[in-house]
XYZ file of C-alpha atoms in Angstrom:
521
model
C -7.105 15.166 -19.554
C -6.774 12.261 -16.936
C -8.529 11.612 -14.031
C -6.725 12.071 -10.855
C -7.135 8.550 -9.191
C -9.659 6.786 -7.138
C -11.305 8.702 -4.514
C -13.538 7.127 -1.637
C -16.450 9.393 -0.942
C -17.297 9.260 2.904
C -20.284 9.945 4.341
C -21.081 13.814 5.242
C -20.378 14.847 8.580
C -21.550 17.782 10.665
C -19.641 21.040 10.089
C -18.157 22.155 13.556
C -18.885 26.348 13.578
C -16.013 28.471 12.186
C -15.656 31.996 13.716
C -17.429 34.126 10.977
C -18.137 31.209 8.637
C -21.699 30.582 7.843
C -21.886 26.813 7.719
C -22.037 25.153 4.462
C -25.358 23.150 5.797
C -27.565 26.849 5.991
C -27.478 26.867 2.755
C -30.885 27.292 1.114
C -31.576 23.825 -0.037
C -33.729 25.331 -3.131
C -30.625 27.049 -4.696
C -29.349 26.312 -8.335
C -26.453 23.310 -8.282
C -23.451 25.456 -9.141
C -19.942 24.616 -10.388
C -16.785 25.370 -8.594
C -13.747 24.214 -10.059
C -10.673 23.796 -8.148
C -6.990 23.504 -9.925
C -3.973 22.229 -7.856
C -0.805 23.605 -8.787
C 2.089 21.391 -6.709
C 5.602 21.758 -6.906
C 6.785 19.322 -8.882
C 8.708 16.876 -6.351
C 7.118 13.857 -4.681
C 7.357 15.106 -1.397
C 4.905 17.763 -2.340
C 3.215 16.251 -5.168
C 2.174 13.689 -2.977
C 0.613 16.054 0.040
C -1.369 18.197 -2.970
C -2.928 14.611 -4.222
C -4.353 13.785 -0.922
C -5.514 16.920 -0.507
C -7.549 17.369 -3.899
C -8.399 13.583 -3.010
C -10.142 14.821 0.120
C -11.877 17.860 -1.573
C -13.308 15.445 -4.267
C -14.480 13.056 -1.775
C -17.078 16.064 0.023
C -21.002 15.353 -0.505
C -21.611 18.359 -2.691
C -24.994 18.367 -2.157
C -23.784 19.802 1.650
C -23.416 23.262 -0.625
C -25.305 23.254 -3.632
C -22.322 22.726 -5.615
C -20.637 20.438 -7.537
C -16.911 20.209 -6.948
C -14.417 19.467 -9.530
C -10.857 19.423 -9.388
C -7.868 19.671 -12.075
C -4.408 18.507 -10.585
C -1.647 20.201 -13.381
C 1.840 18.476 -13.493
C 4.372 17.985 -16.203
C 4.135 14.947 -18.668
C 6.528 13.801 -16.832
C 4.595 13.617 -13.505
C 1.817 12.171 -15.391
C 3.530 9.184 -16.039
C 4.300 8.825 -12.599
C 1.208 9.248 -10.695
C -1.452 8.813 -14.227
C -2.628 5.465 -13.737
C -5.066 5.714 -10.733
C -8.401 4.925 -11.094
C -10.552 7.760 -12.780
C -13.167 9.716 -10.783
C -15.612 11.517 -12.476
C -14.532 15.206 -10.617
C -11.084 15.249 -10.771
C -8.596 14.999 -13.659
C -5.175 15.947 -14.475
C -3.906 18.583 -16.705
C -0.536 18.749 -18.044
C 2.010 21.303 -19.173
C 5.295 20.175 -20.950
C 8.853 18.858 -19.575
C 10.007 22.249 -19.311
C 12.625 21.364 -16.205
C 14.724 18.324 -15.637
C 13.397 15.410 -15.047
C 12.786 14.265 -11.358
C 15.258 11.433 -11.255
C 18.432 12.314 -10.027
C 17.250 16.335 -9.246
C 18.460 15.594 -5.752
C 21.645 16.109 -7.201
C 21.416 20.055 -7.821
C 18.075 20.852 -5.394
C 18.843 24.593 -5.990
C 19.063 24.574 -9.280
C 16.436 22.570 -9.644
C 14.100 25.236 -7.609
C 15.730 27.589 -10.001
C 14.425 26.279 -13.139
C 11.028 25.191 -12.008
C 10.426 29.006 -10.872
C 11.735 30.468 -14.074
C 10.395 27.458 -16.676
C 6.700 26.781 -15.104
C 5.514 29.627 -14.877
C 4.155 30.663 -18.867
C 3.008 27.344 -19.542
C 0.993 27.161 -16.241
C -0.780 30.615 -17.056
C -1.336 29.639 -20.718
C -2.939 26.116 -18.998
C -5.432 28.471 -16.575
C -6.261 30.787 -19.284
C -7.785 27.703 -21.277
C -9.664 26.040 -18.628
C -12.969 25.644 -18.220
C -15.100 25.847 -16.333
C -13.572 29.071 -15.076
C -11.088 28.728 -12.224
C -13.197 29.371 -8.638
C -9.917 28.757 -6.554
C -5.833 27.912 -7.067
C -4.621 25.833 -4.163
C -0.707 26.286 -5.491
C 2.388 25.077 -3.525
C 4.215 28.203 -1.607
C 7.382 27.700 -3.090
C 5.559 28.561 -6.182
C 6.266 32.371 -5.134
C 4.515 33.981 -8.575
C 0.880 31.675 -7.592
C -0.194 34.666 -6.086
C 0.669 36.858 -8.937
C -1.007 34.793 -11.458
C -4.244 34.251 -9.729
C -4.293 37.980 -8.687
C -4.304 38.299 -12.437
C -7.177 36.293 -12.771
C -9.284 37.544 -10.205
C -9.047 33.751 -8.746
C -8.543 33.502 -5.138
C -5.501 31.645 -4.157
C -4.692 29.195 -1.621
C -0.994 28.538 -0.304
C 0.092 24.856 0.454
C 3.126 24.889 3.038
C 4.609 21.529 2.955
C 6.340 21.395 6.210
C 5.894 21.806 9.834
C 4.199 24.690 11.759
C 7.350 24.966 13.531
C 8.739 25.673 10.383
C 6.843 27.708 8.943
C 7.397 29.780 12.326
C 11.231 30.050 12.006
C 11.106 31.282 8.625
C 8.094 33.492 9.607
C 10.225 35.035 12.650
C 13.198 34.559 10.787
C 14.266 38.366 11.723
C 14.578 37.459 15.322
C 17.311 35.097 14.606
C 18.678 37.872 13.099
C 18.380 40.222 15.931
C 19.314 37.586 18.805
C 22.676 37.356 16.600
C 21.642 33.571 15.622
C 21.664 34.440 11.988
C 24.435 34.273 10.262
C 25.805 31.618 12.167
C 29.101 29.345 13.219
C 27.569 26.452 14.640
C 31.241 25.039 16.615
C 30.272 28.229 18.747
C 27.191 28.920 18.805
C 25.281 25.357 17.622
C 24.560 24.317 21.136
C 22.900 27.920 22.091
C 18.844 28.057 22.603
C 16.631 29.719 20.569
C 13.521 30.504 23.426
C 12.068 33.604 21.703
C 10.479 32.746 18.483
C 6.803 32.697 19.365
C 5.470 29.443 21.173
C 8.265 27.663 19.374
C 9.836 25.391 22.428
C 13.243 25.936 23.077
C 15.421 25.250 20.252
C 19.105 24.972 19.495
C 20.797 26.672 16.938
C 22.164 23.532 15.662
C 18.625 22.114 15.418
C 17.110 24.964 13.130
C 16.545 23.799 9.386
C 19.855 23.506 7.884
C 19.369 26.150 5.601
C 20.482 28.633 8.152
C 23.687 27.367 8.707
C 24.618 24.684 6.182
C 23.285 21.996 3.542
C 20.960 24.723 1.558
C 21.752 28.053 2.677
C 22.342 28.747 -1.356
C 18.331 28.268 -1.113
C 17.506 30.603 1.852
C 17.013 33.692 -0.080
C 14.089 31.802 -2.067
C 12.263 30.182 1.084
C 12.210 33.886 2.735
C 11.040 34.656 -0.559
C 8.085 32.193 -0.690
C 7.156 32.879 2.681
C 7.381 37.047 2.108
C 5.454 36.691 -1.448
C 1.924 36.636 0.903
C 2.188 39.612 2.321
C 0.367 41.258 -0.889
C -2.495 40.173 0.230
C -6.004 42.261 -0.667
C -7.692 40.375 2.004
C -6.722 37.800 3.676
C -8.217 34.336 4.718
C -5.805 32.689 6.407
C -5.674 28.891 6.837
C -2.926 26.723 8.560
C -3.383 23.142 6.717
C -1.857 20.603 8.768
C -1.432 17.242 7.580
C -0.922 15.344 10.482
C -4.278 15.495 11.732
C -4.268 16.013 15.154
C -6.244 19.185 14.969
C -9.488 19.995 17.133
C -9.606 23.683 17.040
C -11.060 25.901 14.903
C -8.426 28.613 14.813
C -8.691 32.545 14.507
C -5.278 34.621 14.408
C -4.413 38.568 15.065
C -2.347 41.204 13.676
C -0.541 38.559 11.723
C 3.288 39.707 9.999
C 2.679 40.908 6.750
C 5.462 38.674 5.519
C 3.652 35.763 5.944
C 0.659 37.093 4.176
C -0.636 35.125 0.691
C -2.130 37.589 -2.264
C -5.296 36.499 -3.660
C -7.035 38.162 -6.226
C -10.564 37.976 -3.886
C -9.494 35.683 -0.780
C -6.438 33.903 0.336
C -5.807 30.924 2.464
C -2.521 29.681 3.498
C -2.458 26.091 4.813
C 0.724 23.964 6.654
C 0.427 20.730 7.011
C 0.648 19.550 10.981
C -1.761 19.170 13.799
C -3.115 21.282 16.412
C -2.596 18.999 19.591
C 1.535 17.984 18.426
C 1.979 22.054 17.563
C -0.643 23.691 19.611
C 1.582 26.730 20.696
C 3.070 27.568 17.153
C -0.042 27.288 16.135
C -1.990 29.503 18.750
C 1.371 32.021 18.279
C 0.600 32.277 14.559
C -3.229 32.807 15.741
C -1.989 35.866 18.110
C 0.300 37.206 15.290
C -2.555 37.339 11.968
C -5.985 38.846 11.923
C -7.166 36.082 9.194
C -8.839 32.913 9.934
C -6.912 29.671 10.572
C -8.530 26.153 9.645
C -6.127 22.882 9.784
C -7.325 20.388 7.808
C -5.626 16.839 7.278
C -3.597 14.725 6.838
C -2.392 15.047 3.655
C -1.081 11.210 3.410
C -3.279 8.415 1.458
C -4.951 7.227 4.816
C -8.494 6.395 2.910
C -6.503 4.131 0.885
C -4.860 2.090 3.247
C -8.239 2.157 5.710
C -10.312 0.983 2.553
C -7.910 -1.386 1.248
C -9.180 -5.185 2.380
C -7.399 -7.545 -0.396
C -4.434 -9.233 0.131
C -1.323 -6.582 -1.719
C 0.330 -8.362 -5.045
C 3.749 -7.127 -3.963
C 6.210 -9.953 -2.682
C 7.622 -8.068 -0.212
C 4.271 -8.494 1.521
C 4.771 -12.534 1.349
C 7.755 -11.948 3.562
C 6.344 -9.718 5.770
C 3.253 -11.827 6.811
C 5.689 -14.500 7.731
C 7.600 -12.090 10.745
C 6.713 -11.937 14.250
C 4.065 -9.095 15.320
C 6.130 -5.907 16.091
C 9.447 -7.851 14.661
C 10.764 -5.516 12.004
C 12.508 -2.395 11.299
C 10.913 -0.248 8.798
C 14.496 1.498 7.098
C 14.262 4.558 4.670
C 16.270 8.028 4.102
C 14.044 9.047 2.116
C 13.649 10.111 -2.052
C 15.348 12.354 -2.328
C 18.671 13.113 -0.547
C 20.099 10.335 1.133
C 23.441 9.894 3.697
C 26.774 9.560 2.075
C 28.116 6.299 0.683
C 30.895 5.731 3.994
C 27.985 6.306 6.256
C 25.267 4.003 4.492
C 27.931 1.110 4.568
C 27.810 1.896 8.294
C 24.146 1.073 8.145
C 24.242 -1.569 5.931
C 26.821 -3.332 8.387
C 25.138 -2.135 12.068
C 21.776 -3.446 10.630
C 23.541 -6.963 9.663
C 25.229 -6.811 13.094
C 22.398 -6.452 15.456
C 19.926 -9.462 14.284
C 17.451 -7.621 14.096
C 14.765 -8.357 11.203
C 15.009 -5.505 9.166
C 12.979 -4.114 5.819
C 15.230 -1.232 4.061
C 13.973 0.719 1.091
C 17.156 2.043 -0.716
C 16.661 3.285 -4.132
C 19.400 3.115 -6.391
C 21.962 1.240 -4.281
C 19.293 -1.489 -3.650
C 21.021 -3.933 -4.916
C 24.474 -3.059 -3.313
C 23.224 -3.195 0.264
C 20.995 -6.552 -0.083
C 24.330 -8.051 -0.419
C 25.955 -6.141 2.305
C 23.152 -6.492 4.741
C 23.269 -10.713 5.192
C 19.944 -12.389 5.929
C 17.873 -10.660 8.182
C 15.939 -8.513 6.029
C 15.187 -7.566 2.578
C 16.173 -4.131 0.774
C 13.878 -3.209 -2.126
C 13.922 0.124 -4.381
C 10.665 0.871 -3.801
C 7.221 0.139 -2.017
C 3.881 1.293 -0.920
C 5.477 2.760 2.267
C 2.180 3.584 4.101
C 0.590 0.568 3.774
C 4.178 -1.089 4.853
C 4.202 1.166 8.095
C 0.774 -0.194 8.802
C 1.467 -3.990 8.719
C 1.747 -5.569 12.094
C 4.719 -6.685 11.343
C 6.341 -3.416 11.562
C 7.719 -2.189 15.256
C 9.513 0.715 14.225
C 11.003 3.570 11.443
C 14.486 4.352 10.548
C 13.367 7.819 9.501
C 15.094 10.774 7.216
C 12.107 12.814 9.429
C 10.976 14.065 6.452
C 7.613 15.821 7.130
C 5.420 12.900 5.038
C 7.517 10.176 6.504
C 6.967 11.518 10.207
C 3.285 11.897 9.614
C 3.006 8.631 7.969
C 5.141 7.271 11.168
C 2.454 9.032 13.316
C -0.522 7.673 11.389
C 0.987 3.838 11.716
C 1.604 4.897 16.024
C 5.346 3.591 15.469
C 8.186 4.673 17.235
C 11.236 6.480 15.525
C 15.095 6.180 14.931
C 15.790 9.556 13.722
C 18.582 10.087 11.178
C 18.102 13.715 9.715
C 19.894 14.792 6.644
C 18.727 17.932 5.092
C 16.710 20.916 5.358
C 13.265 20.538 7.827
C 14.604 17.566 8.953
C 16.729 18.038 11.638
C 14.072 20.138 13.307
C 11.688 17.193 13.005
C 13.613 15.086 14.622
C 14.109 17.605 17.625
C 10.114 17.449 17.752
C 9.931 13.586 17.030
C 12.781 12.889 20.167
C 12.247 15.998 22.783
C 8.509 17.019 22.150
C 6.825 14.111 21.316
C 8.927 11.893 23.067
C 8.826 9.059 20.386
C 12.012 8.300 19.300
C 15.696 8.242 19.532
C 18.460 10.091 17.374
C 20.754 7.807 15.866
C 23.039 10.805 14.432
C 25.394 12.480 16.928
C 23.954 16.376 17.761
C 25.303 18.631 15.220
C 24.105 19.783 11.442
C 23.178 17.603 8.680
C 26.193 16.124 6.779
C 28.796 18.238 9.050
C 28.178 15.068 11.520
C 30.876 12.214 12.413
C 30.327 8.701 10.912
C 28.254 7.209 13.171
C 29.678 3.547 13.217
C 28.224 0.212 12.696
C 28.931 -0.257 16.464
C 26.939 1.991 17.542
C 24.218 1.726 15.105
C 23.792 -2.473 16.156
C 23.481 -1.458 19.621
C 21.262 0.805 19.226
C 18.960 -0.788 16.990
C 18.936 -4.094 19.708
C 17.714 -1.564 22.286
C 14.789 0.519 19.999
C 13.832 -3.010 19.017
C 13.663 -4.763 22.528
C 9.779 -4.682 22.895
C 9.947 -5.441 26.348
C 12.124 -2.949 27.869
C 10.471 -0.328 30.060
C 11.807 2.788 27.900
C 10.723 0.859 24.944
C 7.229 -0.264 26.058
C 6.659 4.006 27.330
C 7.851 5.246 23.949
C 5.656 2.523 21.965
C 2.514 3.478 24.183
C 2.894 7.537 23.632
C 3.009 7.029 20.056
C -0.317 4.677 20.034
C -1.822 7.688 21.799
C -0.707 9.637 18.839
C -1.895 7.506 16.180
C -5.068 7.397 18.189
C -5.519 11.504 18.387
C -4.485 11.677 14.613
C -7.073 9.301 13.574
C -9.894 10.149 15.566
C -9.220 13.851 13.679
C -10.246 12.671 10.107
C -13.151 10.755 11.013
C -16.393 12.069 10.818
C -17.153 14.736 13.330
C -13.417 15.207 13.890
C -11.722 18.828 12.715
C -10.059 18.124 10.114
C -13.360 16.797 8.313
C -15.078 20.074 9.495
C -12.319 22.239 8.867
C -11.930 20.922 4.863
C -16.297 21.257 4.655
C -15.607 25.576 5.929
C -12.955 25.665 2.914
C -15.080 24.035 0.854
C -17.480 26.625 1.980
C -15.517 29.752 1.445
C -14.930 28.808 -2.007
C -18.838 28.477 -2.750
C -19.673 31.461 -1.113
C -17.671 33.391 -3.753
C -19.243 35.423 -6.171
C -18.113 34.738 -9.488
């Protein structure tokens, strides 16, 4: 096996109380060390691949001393994966396990996201048990993706508790939680050139909606999938007992949260214990969250946020990459941060738009565009630079950077809020058009670019209109500018204040932590 990848161990913190959680720190200090070992089951895509690492990251990092207990954790992904994500640094308690290249490979499976799903639910699954059968030492706890909809089975199985990792949004999570009051309120199925611009105001403390701003799965680009996210999101309601936990990765959380009479379709089954976790933060979703609290009788902790924070904090040596050289050389706040994300990306017609507003409005630009890299760095003229790839994080950091052209997918919007930079939203697919509703109307930190609609039913939006708006998000010294750039510092601020010691999401991880020593194995 190989280990996982370098993980900074912080100091211990105090443990903030959980309702009906002994803390971790009563423990008798004259106990026997004990061994609980943690495996991480992802689904395999980056944009939850990389959520699962920085969790397992943080539960490596914990003083185990806190709990008598040594921690260790075993991340499984295909060979494949491995070859992607293998070459970290190598910890002493965490390591990866592998299973073979039983599904297509992750370049290009953007093309066919369904079928994709498809084979990863039929193909994984065998090899995955055969993996946790050989383990050792035993398994104490599964933290597996929810789209993995048989986790639950498996570690029932087992006897091995199971924890679910949603990768998106409270908000979310909500609509496909409540998903039967679409259906009742007529809002499901849907014709969105009748209905789109209609409000959805009774899902629980989900603000007011519009139709046309609900994933797109409901009405468009991936309703082929909707049957299987009900599905995922139904699979916990087998539950034996239920510990509930929302895991939020943007880290604004300060509450330690406690939830009622929850819908047994949102349930997880674990064999002893379960824990569900989403990944956002209790201060930018605090009424989805305290809805889901008044809707489940099992215990809520958020704990993030699941981006590589630790290793842009801890990083102090100038980065090897060139594109850094050309960033140090921009003016302080100068620079558009451009991506549309890994995964699916606007059509051809409408990223020549792009290409040709970005050229058109002067403004410095840095564009990260896969496959058609090339292509646009010609197209674009001289104001920027357009690479395939880069350490995005530590990009959205540099001071150089005033701003994000963002897909709004959930790790890109988190890593936005992390860096406290404003947003040009440009949603495409699935959770991301409701992200961008939160990013513009809730949060009040950016702007739409795309016209209101669904996904790729939009009009071109032209190069026009794409220069001028970029010269206005860009203008640091307009008043609507300056107002937008200071709520989203006050953000960043409340997000990072959460992970440090004595914040919640550093108490919140120690009461997991706890839960899974205090089982009896």
């Amino acid at each position: 096996m190989h280990a996982l990848g370098a993980l900074d161990s912080p100091p211990p913190s105090d443990v903030s109380p959980i309702p009906n959680q002994s803390n971790p720190m009563s423990l008798p200090k004259t106990s026997p060390i004990t061994t609980r070992h943690v495996v991480a089951l992802p689904f395999p895509g980056r944009g939850h691949i990389n959520p699962m690492m920085c969790l397992c990251n943080s539960l490596a990092s914990l003083n185990p001393a806190a709990y008598n207990t040594d921690i260790i954790v075993t991340f499984i992904v295909t060979e494949e994966w491995l070859g992607f994500i293998g070459s970290e640094p190598k910890p002493d308690n965490a390591s990866f396990a592998t299973i073979p290249n039983v599904i297509p490979s992750e370049i290009g499976r953007g093309a066919d996201s369904p079928g994709f799903y498809e084979t990863v639910l039929r193909k994984i699954k065998t090899p995955v048990e055969d993996l946790l059968d050989r383990l050792q030492p035993p398994v104490a706890a599964l933290i597996a993706d929810t789209y993995l909809v048989w986790s639950v089975e498996i570690g029932n199985a087992r006897n091995i508790p199971v924890a679910s990792l949603w990768t998106m949004s409270a908000s979310v999570y909500s609509v496909f939680h409540f998903f039967d009051l679409l259906v009742q309120h007529s809002h499901f199925p849907v014709d969105l050139e009748e209905r789109g611009e209609e409000h959805v105001d009774y899902i629980p403390g989900l603000p007011s909606t519009r139709v046309a701003d609900l994933p797109t799965c409901f009405h468009g680009k991936g309703v082929n999938a909707l049957d299987r996210a009900l599905e995922s999101v139904a699979s916990l309601s087998k539950a034996q007992f239920f510990n509930f936990m929302i895991y939020m990765q943007d880290e604004l959380g300060s509450q330690n949260l406690y939830c009622d009479n929850y819908n047994k379709a949102l349930l997880v089954q674990f064999g002893r214990t379960w824990v569900s976790k989403t990944r956002c933060l209790y201060e930018l979703e605090a009424q989805v969250i305290d809805a889901l609290r008044a809707n489940t009788s099992i215990p809520v902790y958020h704990i993030g946020p699941t981006i590589p924070h630790s290793k842009v904090e801890a990083e102090s040596r100038p980065s090897e990459a060139r594109y850094f050289d050309w960033l140090d050389k921009q003016p302080i706040g100068s620079v558009l941060y451009v991506s549309q994300g890994s995964l699916h990306s606007a059509p051809k017609a409408q990223m020549d738009e792009i290409a040709d507003g970005l050229r058109e409005s002067k403004v410095r630009f840095f564009w990260v565009a896969r496959e058609a890299a090339s292509e646009l760095k010609e197209r674009c003229g001289e104001m920027g630079i357009v690479v395939p790839w880069c350490d995005q994080l530590r990009v959205l950091c540099h001071d150089s950077i005033g701003g994000f052209w963002s897909h709004c997918g959930w790790n890109s919007t988190s890593e936005a809020v992390f860096a406290g930079l404003p947003m040009l939203t440009f949603p495409i697919y699935w959770d991301q058009v409701p992200n961008s509703k939160m990013i513009v109307e809730d949060w009040k930190i950016g702007w739409r670019v795309k016209k209101k609609g669904v996904g790729e039913e939009e009009s071109l939006v032209g190069r026009e209109e794409i220069a001028g708006i970029v010269r206005r998000f860009m203008d640091l010294e307009s008043e609507e500018g300056k107002e937008m750039r200071r709520k989203a510092r006050e953000l960043r601020d409340i997000y990072r204040q959460a992970i440090r010691k004595g914040g919640s999401t550093y108490a919140n991880l120690e009461a997991f932590v706890s839960d899974i020593c205090k089982q009896d194995f």
